[in-house]
């Protein structure tokens, strides 16, 4: 709430709850109920447009006093949209198993791959360029280059907020994708006549899993480098020239204590993010042997 305010929170909570119900339906030990999954995802889809808080867009945006309020607009909403698409892909697998038409499944996986790469590139842009994402001035070149985390995850930086949002959404998206690995019928090493679409769907899923694994590995490496390095505050640390503050005893000492406490909390936050990342990677690697 400190990062994005209360606007849009009820809709986002309802969306997350619907996606968790969809995930429970997929993994229900009593048996999967397609009708129930369709109903839950239909409700979740209605919540997607309202999940992002509506914000005014002035001609000259004001710089907020608190740096962490510079949230890249729509990032968390896109992250949860990624989770929704993963659950929708699982539903499409169920439908295709009955109809034998696999082109929609391949399309879902391809869309997910593109969206996930955009999210990782956006985090990279937030870290390296202070919030200018992959679609910024150098967006044409970013599509052909691997993410570069030059600015790393600085205190109160947008990279930290973006990564936290991505990891939350992946708690739903990854299990849904792992279900797809078991839900897709097995195909031959070479696509047989009449099974080309199924083979293409499996290839698309394999590519999606590889993209998620590569993206998370890059982020994990950047986090590890940040934890080893000594983080430096990105805000102005000079004592303001205010007459009323000149006579306050030990002002510099207390300012340094605040800075030290903040940096310690930031280090703990990064460690928690790395642990969460390791859990997502471990879960993803359980299907590393998935073959197209």
Short mmCIF file of C-alpha atoms in Angstrom, two decimals:
data_model
loop_
_atom_site.label_atom_id
_atom_site.label_comp_id
_atom_site.label_asym_id
_atom_site.label_seq_id
_atom_site.Cartn_x
_atom_site.Cartn_y
_atom_site.Cartn_z
CA UNK A 1 0.00 0.00 0.00
CA UNK A 2 2.91 2.35 0.67
CA UNK A 3 4.21 1.64 -2.82
CA UNK A 4 1.03 2.11 -4.84
CA UNK A 5 -1.62 3.58 -2.52
CA UNK A 6 -5.05 2.19 -1.72
CA UNK A 7 -6.59 2.93 -5.13
CA UNK A 8 -7.41 -0.30 -6.95
CA UNK A 9 -6.51 -2.53 -3.99
CA UNK A 10 -9.98 -4.16 -3.58
CA UNK A 11 -10.11 -5.12 -7.26
CA UNK A 12 -6.58 -6.49 -7.17
CA UNK A 13 -7.30 -8.55 -4.06
CA UNK A 14 -10.39 -10.01 -5.73
CA UNK A 15 -8.34 -10.80 -8.82
CA UNK A 16 -5.65 -12.57 -6.79
CA UNK A 17 -8.29 -14.53 -4.87
CA UNK A 18 -9.91 -15.63 -8.14
CA UNK A 19 -6.57 -16.78 -9.55
CA UNK A 20 -5.80 -18.75 -6.39
CA UNK A 21 -9.20 -20.46 -6.68
CA UNK A 22 -8.40 -21.26 -10.32
CA UNK A 23 -5.08 -22.77 -9.25
CA UNK A 24 -6.81 -24.85 -6.57
CA UNK A 25 -9.28 -26.08 -9.20
CA UNK A 26 -6.41 -27.16 -11.46
CA UNK A 27 -4.70 -29.13 -8.70
CA UNK A 28 -7.82 -30.44 -6.92
CA UNK A 29 -7.20 -34.07 -5.86
CA UNK A 30 -10.91 -34.88 -6.26
CA UNK A 31 -10.66 -34.24 -9.99
CA UNK A 32 -10.52 -31.25 -12.29
CA UNK A 33 -13.83 -29.54 -13.07
CA UNK A 34 -13.56 -27.62 -16.33
CA UNK A 35 -16.87 -25.79 -15.85
CA UNK A 36 -15.74 -24.48 -12.47
CA UNK A 37 -12.41 -23.33 -13.89
CA UNK A 38 -14.17 -21.51 -16.75
CA UNK A 39 -16.46 -19.73 -14.28
CA UNK A 40 -13.61 -18.62 -12.03
CA UNK A 41 -11.48 -17.31 -14.90
CA UNK A 42 -14.46 -15.48 -16.39
CA UNK A 43 -14.85 -13.65 -13.07
CA UNK A 44 -11.13 -12.92 -12.94
CA UNK A 45 -11.16 -11.50 -16.48
CA UNK A 46 -13.80 -8.96 -15.46
CA UNK A 47 -11.47 -7.73 -12.71
CA UNK A 48 -8.42 -7.27 -14.92
CA UNK A 49 -9.23 -3.78 -16.28
CA UNK A 50 -9.99 -2.48 -12.78
CA UNK A 51 -6.92 -4.00 -11.15
CA UNK A 52 -4.69 -1.06 -12.07
CA UNK A 53 -5.41 2.10 -10.05
CA UNK A 54 -6.63 4.98 -12.18
CA UNK A 55 -4.19 7.85 -11.92
CA UNK A 56 -4.36 11.36 -13.37
CA UNK A 57 -1.77 12.13 -16.04
CA UNK A 58 -0.81 15.81 -15.75
CA UNK A 59 1.11 17.49 -18.54
CA UNK A 60 4.09 17.92 -16.20
CA UNK A 61 4.06 15.10 -13.61
CA UNK A 62 5.07 16.14 -10.14
CA UNK A 63 8.01 14.43 -8.49
CA UNK A 64 6.74 12.84 -5.26
CA UNK A 65 8.51 13.56 -2.00
CA UNK A 66 8.94 9.82 -1.34
CA UNK A 67 11.02 8.11 -4.07
CA UNK A 68 9.27 4.75 -3.74
CA UNK A 69 6.01 6.29 -4.96
CA UNK A 70 7.42 6.54 -8.49
CA UNK A 71 5.80 3.21 -9.39
CA UNK A 72 5.91 2.43 -13.08
CA UNK A 73 2.29 2.69 -14.09
CA UNK A 74 0.58 -0.61 -14.77
CA UNK A 75 3.58 -2.85 -13.99
CA UNK A 76 1.93 -4.88 -11.24
CA UNK A 77 -1.28 -5.08 -13.24
CA UNK A 78 0.68 -6.56 -16.17
CA UNK A 79 2.39 -9.00 -13.81
CA UNK A 80 -0.97 -10.31 -12.58
CA UNK A 81 -2.21 -10.38 -16.17
CA UNK A 82 0.68 -12.77 -16.80
CA UNK A 83 -0.62 -15.04 -14.01
CA UNK A 84 -4.13 -14.85 -15.46
CA UNK A 85 -2.87 -15.85 -18.92
CA UNK A 86 -1.05 -18.84 -17.42
CA UNK A 87 -4.30 -20.09 -15.84
CA UNK A 88 -6.15 -19.35 -19.08
CA UNK A 89 -3.56 -21.37 -21.01
CA UNK A 90 -4.28 -24.34 -18.75
CA UNK A 91 -7.99 -23.97 -19.49
CA UNK A 92 -7.21 -23.81 -23.21
CA UNK A 93 -5.26 -27.08 -22.89
CA UNK A 94 -8.36 -28.71 -21.41
CA UNK A 95 -10.53 -27.46 -24.26
CA UNK A 96 -8.03 -28.55 -26.89
CA UNK A 97 -7.79 -32.05 -25.41
CA UNK A 98 -11.50 -32.39 -26.16
CA UNK A 99 -11.55 -30.60 -29.53
CA UNK A 100 -8.15 -31.59 -30.94
CA UNK A 101 -7.50 -28.00 -32.04
CA UNK A 102 -4.14 -26.87 -30.61
CA UNK A 103 -3.49 -23.54 -32.34
CA UNK A 104 -5.09 -21.48 -29.50
CA UNK A 105 -2.79 -23.18 -26.97
CA UNK A 106 0.31 -22.28 -28.97
CA UNK A 107 -0.91 -18.68 -29.21
CA UNK A 108 -1.41 -18.45 -25.45
CA UNK A 109 2.11 -19.70 -24.75
CA UNK A 110 3.63 -17.33 -27.31
CA UNK A 111 1.75 -14.37 -25.77
CA UNK A 112 2.95 -15.36 -22.31
CA UNK A 113 6.57 -15.58 -23.45
CA UNK A 114 6.43 -12.09 -24.93
CA UNK A 115 4.75 -10.62 -21.84
CA UNK A 116 7.24 -12.21 -19.45
CA UNK A 117 10.22 -10.95 -21.45
CA UNK A 118 8.69 -7.47 -21.41
CA UNK A 119 8.35 -7.61 -17.63
CA UNK A 120 11.96 -8.68 -17.14
CA UNK A 121 13.17 -6.03 -19.59
CA UNK A 122 11.06 -3.48 -17.75
CA UNK A 123 12.73 -4.34 -14.44
CA UNK A 124 16.07 -4.09 -16.20
CA UNK A 125 15.08 -0.68 -17.55
CA UNK A 126 13.87 0.49 -14.15
CA UNK A 127 17.22 -0.45 -12.63
CA UNK A 128 19.47 0.80 -15.38
CA UNK A 129 17.63 3.90 -16.52
CA UNK A 130 15.71 5.02 -13.44
CA UNK A 131 12.32 3.92 -14.74
CA UNK A 132 12.62 4.15 -18.53
CA UNK A 133 11.45 0.71 -19.53
CA UNK A 134 12.19 -1.38 -22.53
CA UNK A 135 9.87 0.76 -24.63
CA UNK A 136 11.73 3.96 -23.94
CA UNK A 137 14.00 5.95 -26.22
CA UNK A 138 16.24 2.97 -26.83
CA UNK A 139 13.37 0.49 -27.06
CA UNK A 140 14.25 -0.48 -30.61
CA UNK A 141 17.62 -1.86 -29.51
CA UNK A 142 16.40 -3.46 -26.28
CA UNK A 143 14.39 -6.12 -28.09
CA UNK A 144 17.55 -7.70 -29.48
CA UNK A 145 19.71 -7.41 -26.37
CA UNK A 146 19.76 -9.31 -23.10
CA UNK A 147 18.68 -7.36 -20.00
CA UNK A 148 21.48 -5.37 -18.38
CA UNK A 149 21.07 -4.69 -14.67
CA UNK A 150 23.64 -1.91 -14.60
CA UNK A 151 21.92 0.11 -11.89
CA UNK A 152 21.09 -3.01 -9.84
CA UNK A 153 18.47 -2.91 -7.11
CA UNK A 154 19.18 0.31 -5.26
CA UNK A 155 17.38 1.32 -2.03
CA UNK A 156 13.87 2.63 -2.69
CA UNK A 157 14.41 1.87 -6.38
CA UNK A 158 11.82 0.74 -8.88
CA UNK A 159 13.71 -2.48 -9.61
CA UNK A 160 12.93 -3.77 -6.12
CA UNK A 161 9.21 -2.97 -6.42
CA UNK A 162 9.02 -4.48 -9.90
CA UNK A 163 10.76 -7.70 -8.89
CA UNK A 164 8.53 -8.13 -5.83
CA UNK A 165 5.42 -7.73 -8.01
CA UNK A 166 6.74 -10.23 -10.57
CA UNK A 167 7.55 -12.84 -7.92
CA UNK A 168 4.08 -12.53 -6.41
CA UNK A 169 2.44 -13.19 -9.77
CA UNK A 170 4.77 -16.11 -10.53
CA UNK A 171 3.51 -17.87 -7.40
CA UNK A 172 0.37 -18.50 -9.48
CA UNK A 173 1.81 -18.56 -13.01
CA UNK A 174 4.51 -21.19 -12.49
CA UNK A 175 2.25 -23.89 -10.95
CA UNK A 176 -0.26 -23.30 -13.77
CA UNK A 177 2.48 -23.76 -16.37
CA UNK A 178 3.73 -26.91 -14.65
CA UNK A 179 0.20 -28.28 -14.86
CA UNK A 180 0.27 -27.58 -18.60
CA UNK A 181 3.36 -29.78 -18.87
CA UNK A 182 1.35 -32.74 -17.62
CA UNK A 183 -1.92 -31.71 -19.27
CA UNK A 184 -0.52 -31.56 -22.79
CA UNK A 185 -0.63 -34.95 -24.56
CA UNK A 186 2.77 -36.38 -25.34
CA UNK A 187 3.93 -36.17 -28.90
CA UNK A 188 6.54 -37.95 -30.96
CA UNK A 189 10.04 -36.56 -31.46
CA UNK A 190 9.02 -35.62 -34.96
CA UNK A 191 5.58 -34.21 -35.63
CA UNK A 192 3.41 -36.82 -37.29
CA UNK A 193 0.84 -35.97 -39.89
CA UNK A 194 -2.15 -34.36 -38.22
CA UNK A 195 -0.21 -33.61 -35.02
CA UNK A 196 1.79 -30.59 -36.21
CA UNK A 197 -0.28 -28.17 -34.12
CA UNK A 198 0.16 -30.24 -30.95
CA UNK A 199 3.91 -30.41 -31.58
CA UNK A 200 4.03 -26.64 -32.09
CA UNK A 201 2.15 -26.12 -28.82
CA UNK A 202 4.65 -28.26 -26.94
CA UNK A 203 7.53 -26.36 -28.58
CA UNK A 204 5.92 -23.06 -27.52
CA UNK A 205 5.55 -24.29 -23.93
CA UNK A 206 9.16 -25.45 -23.88
CA UNK A 207 10.23 -22.02 -25.13
CA UNK A 208 8.11 -20.31 -22.48
CA UNK A 209 9.63 -22.39 -19.67
CA UNK A 210 13.12 -21.60 -20.98
CA UNK A 211 12.32 -17.87 -21.13
CA UNK A 212 11.05 -17.82 -17.54
CA UNK A 213 14.05 -19.83 -16.32
CA UNK A 214 16.54 -17.56 -18.12
CA UNK A 215 14.85 -14.39 -16.92
CA UNK A 216 14.73 -15.49 -13.29
CA UNK A 217 18.35 -16.65 -13.45
CA UNK A 218 19.43 -13.21 -14.69
CA UNK A 219 17.48 -11.53 -11.91
CA UNK A 220 18.92 -13.89 -9.31
CA UNK A 221 22.46 -13.10 -10.49
CA UNK A 222 21.78 -9.37 -10.26
CA UNK A 223 20.41 -9.78 -6.73
CA UNK A 224 23.43 -11.78 -5.63
CA UNK A 225 25.76 -9.11 -7.01
CA UNK A 226 23.83 -6.41 -5.20
CA UNK A 227 24.01 -8.27 -1.90
CA UNK A 228 27.78 -8.65 -2.26
CA UNK A 229 28.26 -4.99 -3.16
CA UNK A 230 27.78 -2.11 -0.78
CA UNK A 231 24.59 -0.32 -1.71
CA UNK A 232 24.73 3.46 -1.94
CA UNK A 233 21.66 5.67 -1.37
CA UNK A 234 20.37 7.23 -4.57
CA UNK A 235 18.93 10.29 -2.86
CA UNK A 236 20.64 13.50 -1.73
CA UNK A 237 22.46 12.88 1.58
CA UNK A 238 23.53 16.48 2.17
CA UNK A 239 22.23 18.20 5.31
CA UNK A 240 19.67 20.83 4.24
CA UNK A 241 20.51 24.44 5.01
CA UNK A 242 17.58 25.20 7.30
CA UNK A 243 18.13 27.74 10.05
CA UNK A 244 15.93 25.91 12.57
CA UNK A 245 18.05 22.76 12.19
CA UNK A 246 21.45 24.34 12.72
CA UNK A 247 21.20 24.34 16.52
CA UNK A 248 19.80 20.82 16.89
CA UNK A 249 22.35 18.69 18.76
CA UNK A 250 23.73 15.58 17.02
CA UNK A 251 21.56 16.05 13.93
CA UNK A 252 24.19 14.47 11.69
CA UNK A 253 24.44 11.49 14.04
CA UNK A 254 20.71 10.80 13.88
CA UNK A 255 20.66 11.23 10.12
CA UNK A 256 23.40 8.62 9.85
CA UNK A 257 21.45 6.27 12.12
CA UNK A 258 18.41 6.57 9.84
CA UNK A 259 20.57 5.91 6.80
CA UNK A 260 22.20 2.87 8.44
CA UNK A 261 18.83 1.43 9.49
CA UNK A 262 17.42 1.91 6.01
CA UNK A 263 20.37 0.21 4.35
CA UNK A 264 20.14 -2.73 6.76
CA UNK A 265 16.42 -3.10 6.02
CA UNK A 266 17.14 -2.90 2.30
CA UNK A 267 19.70 -5.69 2.55
CA UNK A 268 17.17 -7.86 4.39
CA UNK A 269 14.57 -7.13 1.72
CA UNK A 270 16.95 -8.17 -1.05
CA UNK A 271 17.77 -11.39 0.80
CA UNK A 272 14.05 -12.17 1.12
CA UNK A 273 13.58 -11.53 -2.60
CA UNK A 274 16.49 -13.83 -3.41
CA UNK A 275 15.05 -16.60 -1.22
CA UNK A 276 11.68 -16.20 -2.92
CA UNK A 277 13.42 -16.29 -6.31
CA UNK A 278 15.25 -19.50 -5.36
CA UNK A 279 11.93 -21.14 -4.44
CA UNK A 280 10.39 -20.17 -7.80
CA UNK A 281 13.44 -21.48 -9.67
CA UNK A 282 13.46 -24.76 -7.75
CA UNK A 283 9.80 -25.30 -8.63
CA UNK A 284 10.40 -24.43 -12.27
CA UNK A 285 13.36 -26.79 -12.56
CA UNK A 286 11.18 -29.77 -11.59
CA UNK A 287 10.02 -29.68 -15.23
CA UNK A 288 13.40 -28.88 -16.78
CA UNK A 289 13.26 -32.24 -18.57
CA UNK A 290 10.06 -31.31 -20.44
CA UNK A 291 10.53 -32.21 -24.10
CA UNK A 292 8.74 -30.81 -27.13
#
